[in-house]
Every structure is written in structure tokens, then in C-alpha cells.
Tab-separated table of N, CA and C and ligand atoms in Angstrom:
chain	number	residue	atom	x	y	z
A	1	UNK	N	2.746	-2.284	-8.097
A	1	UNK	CA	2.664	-2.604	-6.666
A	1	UNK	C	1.351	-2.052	-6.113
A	2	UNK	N	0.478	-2.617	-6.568
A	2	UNK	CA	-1.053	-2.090	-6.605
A	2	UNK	C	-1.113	-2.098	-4.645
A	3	UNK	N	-0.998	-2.961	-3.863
A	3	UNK	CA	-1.016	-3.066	-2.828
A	3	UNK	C	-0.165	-2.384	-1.902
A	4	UNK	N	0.573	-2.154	-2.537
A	4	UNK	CA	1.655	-1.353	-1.510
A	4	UNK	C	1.291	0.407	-0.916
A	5	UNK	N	1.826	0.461	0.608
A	5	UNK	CA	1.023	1.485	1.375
A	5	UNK	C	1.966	2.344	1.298
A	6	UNK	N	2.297	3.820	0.370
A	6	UNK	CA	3.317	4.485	0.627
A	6	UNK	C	3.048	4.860	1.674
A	7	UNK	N	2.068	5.404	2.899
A	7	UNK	CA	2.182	5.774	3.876
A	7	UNK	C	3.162	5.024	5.224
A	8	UNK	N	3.278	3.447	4.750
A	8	UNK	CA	3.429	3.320	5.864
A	8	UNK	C	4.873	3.746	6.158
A	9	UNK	N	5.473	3.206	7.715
A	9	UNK	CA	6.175	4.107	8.287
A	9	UNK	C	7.813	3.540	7.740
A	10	UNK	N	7.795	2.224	7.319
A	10	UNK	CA	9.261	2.257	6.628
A	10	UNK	C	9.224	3.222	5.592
A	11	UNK	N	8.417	3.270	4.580
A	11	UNK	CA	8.389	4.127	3.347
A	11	UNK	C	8.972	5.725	3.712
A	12	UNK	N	8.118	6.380	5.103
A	12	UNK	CA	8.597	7.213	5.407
A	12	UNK	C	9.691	7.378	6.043
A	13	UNK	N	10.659	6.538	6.749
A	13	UNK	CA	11.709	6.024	7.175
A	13	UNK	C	12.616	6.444	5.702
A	14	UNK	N	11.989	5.923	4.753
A	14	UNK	CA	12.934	6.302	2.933
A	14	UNK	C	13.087	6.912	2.710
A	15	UNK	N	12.217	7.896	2.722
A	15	UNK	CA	11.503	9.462	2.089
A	15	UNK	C	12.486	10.500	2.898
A	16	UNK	N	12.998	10.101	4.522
A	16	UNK	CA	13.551	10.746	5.204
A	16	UNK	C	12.960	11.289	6.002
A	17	UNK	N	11.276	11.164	6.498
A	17	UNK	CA	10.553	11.992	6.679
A	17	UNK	C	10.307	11.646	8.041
A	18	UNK	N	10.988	10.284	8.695
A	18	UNK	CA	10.837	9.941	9.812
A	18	UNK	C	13.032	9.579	10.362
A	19	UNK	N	13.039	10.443	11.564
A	19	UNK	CA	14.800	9.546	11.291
A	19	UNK	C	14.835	8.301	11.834
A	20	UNK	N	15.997	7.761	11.503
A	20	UNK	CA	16.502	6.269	12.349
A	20	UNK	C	17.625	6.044	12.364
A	21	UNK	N	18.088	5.134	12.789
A	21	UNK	CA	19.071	5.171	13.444
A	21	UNK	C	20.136	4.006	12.338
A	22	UNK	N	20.942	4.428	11.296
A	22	UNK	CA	21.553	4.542	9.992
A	22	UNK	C	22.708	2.811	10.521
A	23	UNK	N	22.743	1.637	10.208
A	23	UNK	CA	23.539	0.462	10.541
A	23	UNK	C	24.179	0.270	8.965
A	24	UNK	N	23.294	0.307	8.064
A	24	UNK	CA	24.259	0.314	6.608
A	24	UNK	C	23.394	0.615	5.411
A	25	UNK	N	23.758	0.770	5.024
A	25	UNK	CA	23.033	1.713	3.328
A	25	UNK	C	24.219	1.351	2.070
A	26	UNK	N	23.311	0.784	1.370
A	26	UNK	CA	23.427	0.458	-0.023
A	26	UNK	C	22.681	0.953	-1.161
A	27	UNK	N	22.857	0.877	-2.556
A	27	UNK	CA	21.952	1.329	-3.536
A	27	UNK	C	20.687	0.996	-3.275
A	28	UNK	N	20.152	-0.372	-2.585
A	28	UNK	CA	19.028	-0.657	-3.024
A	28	UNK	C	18.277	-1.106	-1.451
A	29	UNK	N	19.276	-1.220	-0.945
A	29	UNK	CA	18.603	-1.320	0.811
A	29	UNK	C	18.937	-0.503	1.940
A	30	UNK	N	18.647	-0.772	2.892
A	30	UNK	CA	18.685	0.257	4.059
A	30	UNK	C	18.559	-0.506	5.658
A	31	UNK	N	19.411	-0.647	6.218
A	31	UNK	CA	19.876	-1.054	7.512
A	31	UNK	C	19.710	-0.211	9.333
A	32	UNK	N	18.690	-0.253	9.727
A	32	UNK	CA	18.308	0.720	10.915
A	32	UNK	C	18.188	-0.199	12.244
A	33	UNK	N	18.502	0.492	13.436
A	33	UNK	CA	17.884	-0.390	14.724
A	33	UNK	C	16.587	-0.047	14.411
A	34	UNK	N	16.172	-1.108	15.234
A	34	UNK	CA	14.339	-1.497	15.574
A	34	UNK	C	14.145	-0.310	16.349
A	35	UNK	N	12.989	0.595	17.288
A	35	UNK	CA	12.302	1.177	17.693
A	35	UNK	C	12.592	0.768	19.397
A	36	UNK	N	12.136	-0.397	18.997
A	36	UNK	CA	11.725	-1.564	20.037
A	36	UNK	C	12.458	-2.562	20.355
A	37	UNK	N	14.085	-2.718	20.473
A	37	UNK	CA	14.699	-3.552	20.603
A	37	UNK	C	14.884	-5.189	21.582
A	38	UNK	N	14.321	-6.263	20.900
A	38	UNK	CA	14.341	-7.080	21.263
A	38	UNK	C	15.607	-8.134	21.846
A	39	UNK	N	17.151	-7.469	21.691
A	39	UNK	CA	18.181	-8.521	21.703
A	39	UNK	C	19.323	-7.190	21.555
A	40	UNK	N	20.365	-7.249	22.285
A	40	UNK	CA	21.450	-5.749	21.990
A	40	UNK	C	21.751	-5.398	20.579
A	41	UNK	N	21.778	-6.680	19.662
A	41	UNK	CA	21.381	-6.161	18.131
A	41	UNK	C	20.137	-6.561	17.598
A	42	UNK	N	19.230	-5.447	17.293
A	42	UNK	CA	17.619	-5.809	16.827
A	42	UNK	C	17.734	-4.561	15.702
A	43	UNK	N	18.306	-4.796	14.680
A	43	UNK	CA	18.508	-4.456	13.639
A	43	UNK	C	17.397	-4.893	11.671
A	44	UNK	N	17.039	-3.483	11.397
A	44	UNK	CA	15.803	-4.097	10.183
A	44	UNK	C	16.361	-3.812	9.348
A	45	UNK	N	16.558	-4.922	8.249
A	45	UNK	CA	16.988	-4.921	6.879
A	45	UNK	C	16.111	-4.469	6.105
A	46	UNK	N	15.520	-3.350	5.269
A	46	UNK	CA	14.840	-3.311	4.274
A	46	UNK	C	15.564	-2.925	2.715
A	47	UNK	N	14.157	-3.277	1.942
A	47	UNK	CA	15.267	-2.593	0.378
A	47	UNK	C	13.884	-0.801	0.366
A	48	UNK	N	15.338	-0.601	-0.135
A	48	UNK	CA	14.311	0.640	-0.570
A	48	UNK	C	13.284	0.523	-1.828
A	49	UNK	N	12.935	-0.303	-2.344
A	49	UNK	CA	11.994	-0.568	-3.775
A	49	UNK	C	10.610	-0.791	-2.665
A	50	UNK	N	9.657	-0.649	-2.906
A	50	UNK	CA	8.173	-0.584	-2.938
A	50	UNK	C	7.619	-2.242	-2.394
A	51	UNK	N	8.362	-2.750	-2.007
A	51	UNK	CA	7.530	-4.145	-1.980
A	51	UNK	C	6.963	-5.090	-0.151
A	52	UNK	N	5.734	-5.225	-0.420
A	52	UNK	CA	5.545	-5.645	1.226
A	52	UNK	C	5.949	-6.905	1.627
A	53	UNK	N	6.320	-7.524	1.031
A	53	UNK	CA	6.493	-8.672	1.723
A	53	UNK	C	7.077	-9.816	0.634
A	54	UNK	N	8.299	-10.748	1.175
A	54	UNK	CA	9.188	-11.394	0.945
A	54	UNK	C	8.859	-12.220	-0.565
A	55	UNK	N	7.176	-12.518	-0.399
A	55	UNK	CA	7.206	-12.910	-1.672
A	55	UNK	C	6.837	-12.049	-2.678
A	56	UNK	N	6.692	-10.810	-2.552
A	56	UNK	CA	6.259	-9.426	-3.187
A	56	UNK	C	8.312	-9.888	-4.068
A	57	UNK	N	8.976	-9.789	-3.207
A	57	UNK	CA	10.597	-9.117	-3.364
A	57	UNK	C	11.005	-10.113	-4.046
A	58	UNK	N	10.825	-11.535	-3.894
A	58	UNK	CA	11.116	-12.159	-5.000
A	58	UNK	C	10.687	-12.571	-5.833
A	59	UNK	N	9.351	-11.861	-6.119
A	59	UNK	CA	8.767	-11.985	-7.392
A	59	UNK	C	9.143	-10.982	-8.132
A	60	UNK	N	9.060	-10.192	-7.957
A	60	UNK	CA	9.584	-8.182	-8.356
A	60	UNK	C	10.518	-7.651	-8.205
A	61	UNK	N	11.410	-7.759	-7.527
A	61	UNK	CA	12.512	-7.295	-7.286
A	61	UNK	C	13.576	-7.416	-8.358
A	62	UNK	N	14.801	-6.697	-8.370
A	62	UNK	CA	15.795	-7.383	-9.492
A	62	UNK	C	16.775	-7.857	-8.865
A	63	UNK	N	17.247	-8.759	-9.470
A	63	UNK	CA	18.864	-9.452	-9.346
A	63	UNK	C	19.513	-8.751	-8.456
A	64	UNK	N	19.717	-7.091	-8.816
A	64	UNK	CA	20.940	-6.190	-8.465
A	64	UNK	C	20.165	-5.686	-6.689
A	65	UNK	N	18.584	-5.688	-6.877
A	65	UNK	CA	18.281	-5.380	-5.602
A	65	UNK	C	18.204	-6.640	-4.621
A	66	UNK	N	18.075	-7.898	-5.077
A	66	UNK	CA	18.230	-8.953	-4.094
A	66	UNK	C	19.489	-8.902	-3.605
A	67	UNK	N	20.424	-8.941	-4.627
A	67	UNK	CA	22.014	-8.793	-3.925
A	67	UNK	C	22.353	-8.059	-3.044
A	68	UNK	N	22.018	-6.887	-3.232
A	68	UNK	CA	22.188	-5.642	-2.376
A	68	UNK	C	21.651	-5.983	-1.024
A	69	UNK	N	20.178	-6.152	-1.143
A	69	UNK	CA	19.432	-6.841	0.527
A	69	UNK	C	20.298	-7.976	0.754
A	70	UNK	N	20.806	-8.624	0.702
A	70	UNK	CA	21.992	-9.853	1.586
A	70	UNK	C	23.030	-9.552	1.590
A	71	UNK	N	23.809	-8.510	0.915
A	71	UNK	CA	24.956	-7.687	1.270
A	71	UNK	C	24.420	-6.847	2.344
A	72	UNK	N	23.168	-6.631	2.633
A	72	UNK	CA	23.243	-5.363	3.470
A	72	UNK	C	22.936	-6.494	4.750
A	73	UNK	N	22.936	-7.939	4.278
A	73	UNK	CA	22.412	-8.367	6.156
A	73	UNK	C	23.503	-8.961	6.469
A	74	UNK	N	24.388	-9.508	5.465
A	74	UNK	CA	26.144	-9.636	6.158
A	74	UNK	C	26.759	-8.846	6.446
A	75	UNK	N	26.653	-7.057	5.747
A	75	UNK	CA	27.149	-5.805	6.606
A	75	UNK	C	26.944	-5.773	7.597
A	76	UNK	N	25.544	-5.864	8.175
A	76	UNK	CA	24.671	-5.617	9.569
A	76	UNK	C	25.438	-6.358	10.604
A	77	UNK	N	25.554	-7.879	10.081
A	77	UNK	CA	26.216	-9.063	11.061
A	77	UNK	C	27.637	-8.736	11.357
A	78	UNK	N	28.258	-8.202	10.537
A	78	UNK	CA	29.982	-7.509	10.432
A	78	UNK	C	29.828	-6.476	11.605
A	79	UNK	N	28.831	-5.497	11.162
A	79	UNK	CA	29.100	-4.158	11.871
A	79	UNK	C	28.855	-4.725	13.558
A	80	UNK	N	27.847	-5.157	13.577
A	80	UNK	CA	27.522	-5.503	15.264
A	80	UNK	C	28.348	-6.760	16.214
A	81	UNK	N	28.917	-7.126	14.666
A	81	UNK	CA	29.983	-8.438	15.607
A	81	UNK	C	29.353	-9.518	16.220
A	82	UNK	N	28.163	-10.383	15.614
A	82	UNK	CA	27.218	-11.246	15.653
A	82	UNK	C	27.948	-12.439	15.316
A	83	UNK	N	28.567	-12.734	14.215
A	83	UNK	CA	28.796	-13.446	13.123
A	83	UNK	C	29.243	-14.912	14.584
A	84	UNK	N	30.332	-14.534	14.917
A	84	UNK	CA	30.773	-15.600	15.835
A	84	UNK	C	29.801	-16.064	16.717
A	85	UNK	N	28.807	-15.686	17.381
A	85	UNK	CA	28.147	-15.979	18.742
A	85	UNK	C	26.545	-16.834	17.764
A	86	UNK	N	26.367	-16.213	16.785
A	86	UNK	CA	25.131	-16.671	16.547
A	86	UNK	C	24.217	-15.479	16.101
A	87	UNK	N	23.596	-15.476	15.355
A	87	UNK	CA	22.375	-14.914	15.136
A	87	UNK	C	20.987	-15.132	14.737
A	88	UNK	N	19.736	-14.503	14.640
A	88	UNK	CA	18.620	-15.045	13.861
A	88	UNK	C	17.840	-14.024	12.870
A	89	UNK	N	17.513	-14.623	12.126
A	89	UNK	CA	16.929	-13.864	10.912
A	89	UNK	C	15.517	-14.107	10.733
A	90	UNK	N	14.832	-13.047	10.799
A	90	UNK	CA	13.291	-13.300	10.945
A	90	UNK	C	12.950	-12.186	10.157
A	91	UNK	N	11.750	-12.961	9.026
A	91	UNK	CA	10.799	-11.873	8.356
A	91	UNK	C	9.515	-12.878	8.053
A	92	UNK	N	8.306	-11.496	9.119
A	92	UNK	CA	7.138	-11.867	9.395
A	92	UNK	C	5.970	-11.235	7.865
A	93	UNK	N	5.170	-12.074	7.871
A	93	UNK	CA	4.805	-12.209	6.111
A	93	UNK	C	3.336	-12.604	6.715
A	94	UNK	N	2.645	-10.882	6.600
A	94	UNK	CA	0.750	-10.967	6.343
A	94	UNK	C	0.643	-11.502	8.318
A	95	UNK	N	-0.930	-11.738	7.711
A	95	UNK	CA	-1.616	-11.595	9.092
A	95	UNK	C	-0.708	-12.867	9.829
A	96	UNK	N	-0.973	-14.402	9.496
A	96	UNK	CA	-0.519	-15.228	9.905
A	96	UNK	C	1.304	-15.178	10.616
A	97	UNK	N	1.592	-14.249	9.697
A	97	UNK	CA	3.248	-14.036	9.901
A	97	UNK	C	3.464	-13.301	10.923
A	98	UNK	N	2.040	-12.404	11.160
A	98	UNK	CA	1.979	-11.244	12.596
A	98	UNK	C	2.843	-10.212	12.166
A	99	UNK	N	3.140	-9.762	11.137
A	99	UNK	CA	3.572	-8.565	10.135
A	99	UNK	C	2.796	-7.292	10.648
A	100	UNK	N	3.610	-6.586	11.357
A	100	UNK	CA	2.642	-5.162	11.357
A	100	UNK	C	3.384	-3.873	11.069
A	101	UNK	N	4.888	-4.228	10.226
A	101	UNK	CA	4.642	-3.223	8.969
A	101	UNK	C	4.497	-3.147	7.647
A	102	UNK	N	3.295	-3.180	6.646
A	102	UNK	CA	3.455	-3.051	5.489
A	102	UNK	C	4.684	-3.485	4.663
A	103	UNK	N	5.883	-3.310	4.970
A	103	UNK	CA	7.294	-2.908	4.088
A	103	UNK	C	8.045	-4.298	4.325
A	104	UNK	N	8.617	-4.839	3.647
A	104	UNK	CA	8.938	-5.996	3.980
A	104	UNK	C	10.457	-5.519	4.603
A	105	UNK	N	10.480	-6.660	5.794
A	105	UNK	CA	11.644	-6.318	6.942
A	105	UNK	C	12.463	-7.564	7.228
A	106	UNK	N	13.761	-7.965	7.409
A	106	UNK	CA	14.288	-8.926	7.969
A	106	UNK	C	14.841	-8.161	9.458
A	107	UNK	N	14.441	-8.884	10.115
A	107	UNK	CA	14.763	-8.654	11.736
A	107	UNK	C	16.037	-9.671	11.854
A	108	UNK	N	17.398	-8.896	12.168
A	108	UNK	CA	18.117	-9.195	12.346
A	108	UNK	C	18.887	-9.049	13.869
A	109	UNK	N	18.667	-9.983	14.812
A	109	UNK	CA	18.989	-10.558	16.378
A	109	UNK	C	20.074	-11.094	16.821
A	110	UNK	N	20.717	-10.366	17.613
A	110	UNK	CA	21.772	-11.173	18.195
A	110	UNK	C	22.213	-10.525	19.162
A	111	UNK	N	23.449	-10.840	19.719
A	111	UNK	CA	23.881	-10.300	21.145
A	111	UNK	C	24.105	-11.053	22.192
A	112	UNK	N	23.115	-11.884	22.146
A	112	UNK	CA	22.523	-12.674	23.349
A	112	UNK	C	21.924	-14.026	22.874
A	113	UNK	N	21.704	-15.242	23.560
A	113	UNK	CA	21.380	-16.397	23.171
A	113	UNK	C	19.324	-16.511	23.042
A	114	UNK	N	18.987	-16.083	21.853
A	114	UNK	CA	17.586	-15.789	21.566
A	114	UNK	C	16.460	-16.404	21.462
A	115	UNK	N	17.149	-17.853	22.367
A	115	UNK	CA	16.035	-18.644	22.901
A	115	UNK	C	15.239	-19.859	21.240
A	116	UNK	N	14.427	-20.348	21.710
A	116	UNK	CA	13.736	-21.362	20.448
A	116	UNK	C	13.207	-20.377	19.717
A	117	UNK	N	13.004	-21.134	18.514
A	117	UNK	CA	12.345	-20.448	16.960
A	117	UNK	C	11.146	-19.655	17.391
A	118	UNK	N	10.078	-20.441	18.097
A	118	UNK	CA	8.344	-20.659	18.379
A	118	UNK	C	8.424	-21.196	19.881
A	119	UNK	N	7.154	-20.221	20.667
A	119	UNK	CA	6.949	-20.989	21.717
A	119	UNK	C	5.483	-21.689	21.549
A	120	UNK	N	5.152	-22.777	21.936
A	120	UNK	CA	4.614	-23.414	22.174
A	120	UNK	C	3.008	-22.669	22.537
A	121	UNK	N	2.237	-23.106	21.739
A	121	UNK	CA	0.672	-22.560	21.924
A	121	UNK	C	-0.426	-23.553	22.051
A	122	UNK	N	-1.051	-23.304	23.189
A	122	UNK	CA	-2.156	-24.408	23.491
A	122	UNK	C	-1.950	-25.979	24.113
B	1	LIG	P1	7.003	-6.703	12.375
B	1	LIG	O1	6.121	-7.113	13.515
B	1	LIG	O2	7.823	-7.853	11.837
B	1	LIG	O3	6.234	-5.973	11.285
B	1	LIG	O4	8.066	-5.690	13.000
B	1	LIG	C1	7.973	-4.310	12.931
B	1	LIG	C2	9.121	-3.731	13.723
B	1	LIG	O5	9.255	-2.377	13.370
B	1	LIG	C3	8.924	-3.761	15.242
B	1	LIG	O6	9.966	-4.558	15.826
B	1	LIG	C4	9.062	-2.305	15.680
B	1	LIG	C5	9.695	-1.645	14.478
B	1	LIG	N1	9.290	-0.277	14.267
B	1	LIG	C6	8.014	0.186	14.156
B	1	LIG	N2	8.010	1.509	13.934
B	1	LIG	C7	9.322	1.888	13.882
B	1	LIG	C8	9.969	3.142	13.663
B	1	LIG	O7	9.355	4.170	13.463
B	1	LIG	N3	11.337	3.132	13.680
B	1	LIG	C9	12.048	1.990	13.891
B	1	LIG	N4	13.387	2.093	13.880
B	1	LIG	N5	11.476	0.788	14.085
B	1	LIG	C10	10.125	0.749	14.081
């Protein structure tokens, strides 16, 4: 994982070295509210393995850690009581994706009705 930033701040989020706020934990992933909450559930799926971004995770990743990351985003949807009303699943990938943490993240939204995919530019 030649590219990968142990500094950045999910990594330390792993390490323990930063706290957060604990939604579900598995062997291979890790479930926290956002910082910055966008929607009454704004919840980040990460795996704990080393990888920045979505196509990093399914190129590298294993079997047992992909499973684990989608068990941990139907836990997330269980625990907050999403499942019925709706939710959205977003993971932003490099500059174009507007990614500004290193660590690859699924932003998991709900609560509230979260409006269109994309707004409209230009
Ligand atoms: P993205 O733009 O997709 O890379 O989203 C990064 C998200 O990470 C953003 O919604 C804010 C959140 N975030 C940044 N720093 C922290 C932190 O230290 N703790 C938590 N819980 N969330 C953070």
C-alpha cells in the first residue's frame, strides 16, 4: 500500500489515538458518527486494513474483509433504524470524488429525506 497515509486521521481514529463515537465494530471494519453531521444519521463505514479508496479495497482487500465492511453497513442501518424510511450510501474516490480523507469511507445518511444524488452545476 505504497500510497497509503498512516497519518491520516481515520488511521488514527484505528490506532485509538483520536476517539469517536463507536456505531459498530467488527473484525475487519469500524462504524463511527461523522464529525460533521450531515442528516440525524451521518454515520462512516470504514475497514480497518490500510486501503484509500474503494478501488484500493477491491483490489486488495480479502473476501473475509469485504464481508465484514457490508455487514458493518447493514449493522449501521439496523442500529439507527434507517432501513424503512430510506437511506444513502456515498463513497467519495480522489480529487474528482472530492475525497478529503485519505481512508476509504462509506457515508452512511438517513433520518431525513436527503434530497437528489447531484445538484446541478453551471
Ligand atoms: P469525505 O469528504 O468523503 O472524505 O468525508 C470525510 C468526512 O470525515 C467528513 O464528513 C467529516 C469527517 N471527519 C473528518 N475528520 C473527522 C474526525 O476526526 N472524526 C469524525 N468522526 N469524522 C471526521
Amino acid at each position: 500500500m505504497a500510497d497509503y497515509d498512516k497519518g491520516n486521521i481515520f488511521a488514527r481514529i484505528l490506532r485509538g489515538e483520536i476517539p469517536n463515537d463507536t456505531v459498530f465494530e467488527n473484525a475487519h471494519a469500524l462504524a463511527f458518527r461523522d464529525i460533521q453531521p450531515q442528516a440525524p444519521t451521518h454515520v462512516l463505514v470504514i475497514p480497518k486494513g490500510p486501503y484509500r479508496t474503494w478501488h484500493d479495497f477491491a483490489r486488495d482487500g480479502t473476501a473475509a474483509e469485504h464481508s465484514a465492511f457490508v455487514q458493518a453497513v447493514a449493522a449501521v442501518t439496523t442500529a439507527d433504524s434507517v432501513e424503512a424510511d430510506g437511506y444513502r450510501l456515498i463513497v467519495n474516490n480522489g480529487d474528482n470524488g472530492h475525497q478529503d480523507v485519505p481512508h476509504l469511507h462509506m457515508h452512511v445518511l438517513g433520518g431525513r429525506p436527503v434530497g437528489p444524488m447531484l445538484k446541478r452545476q453551471g
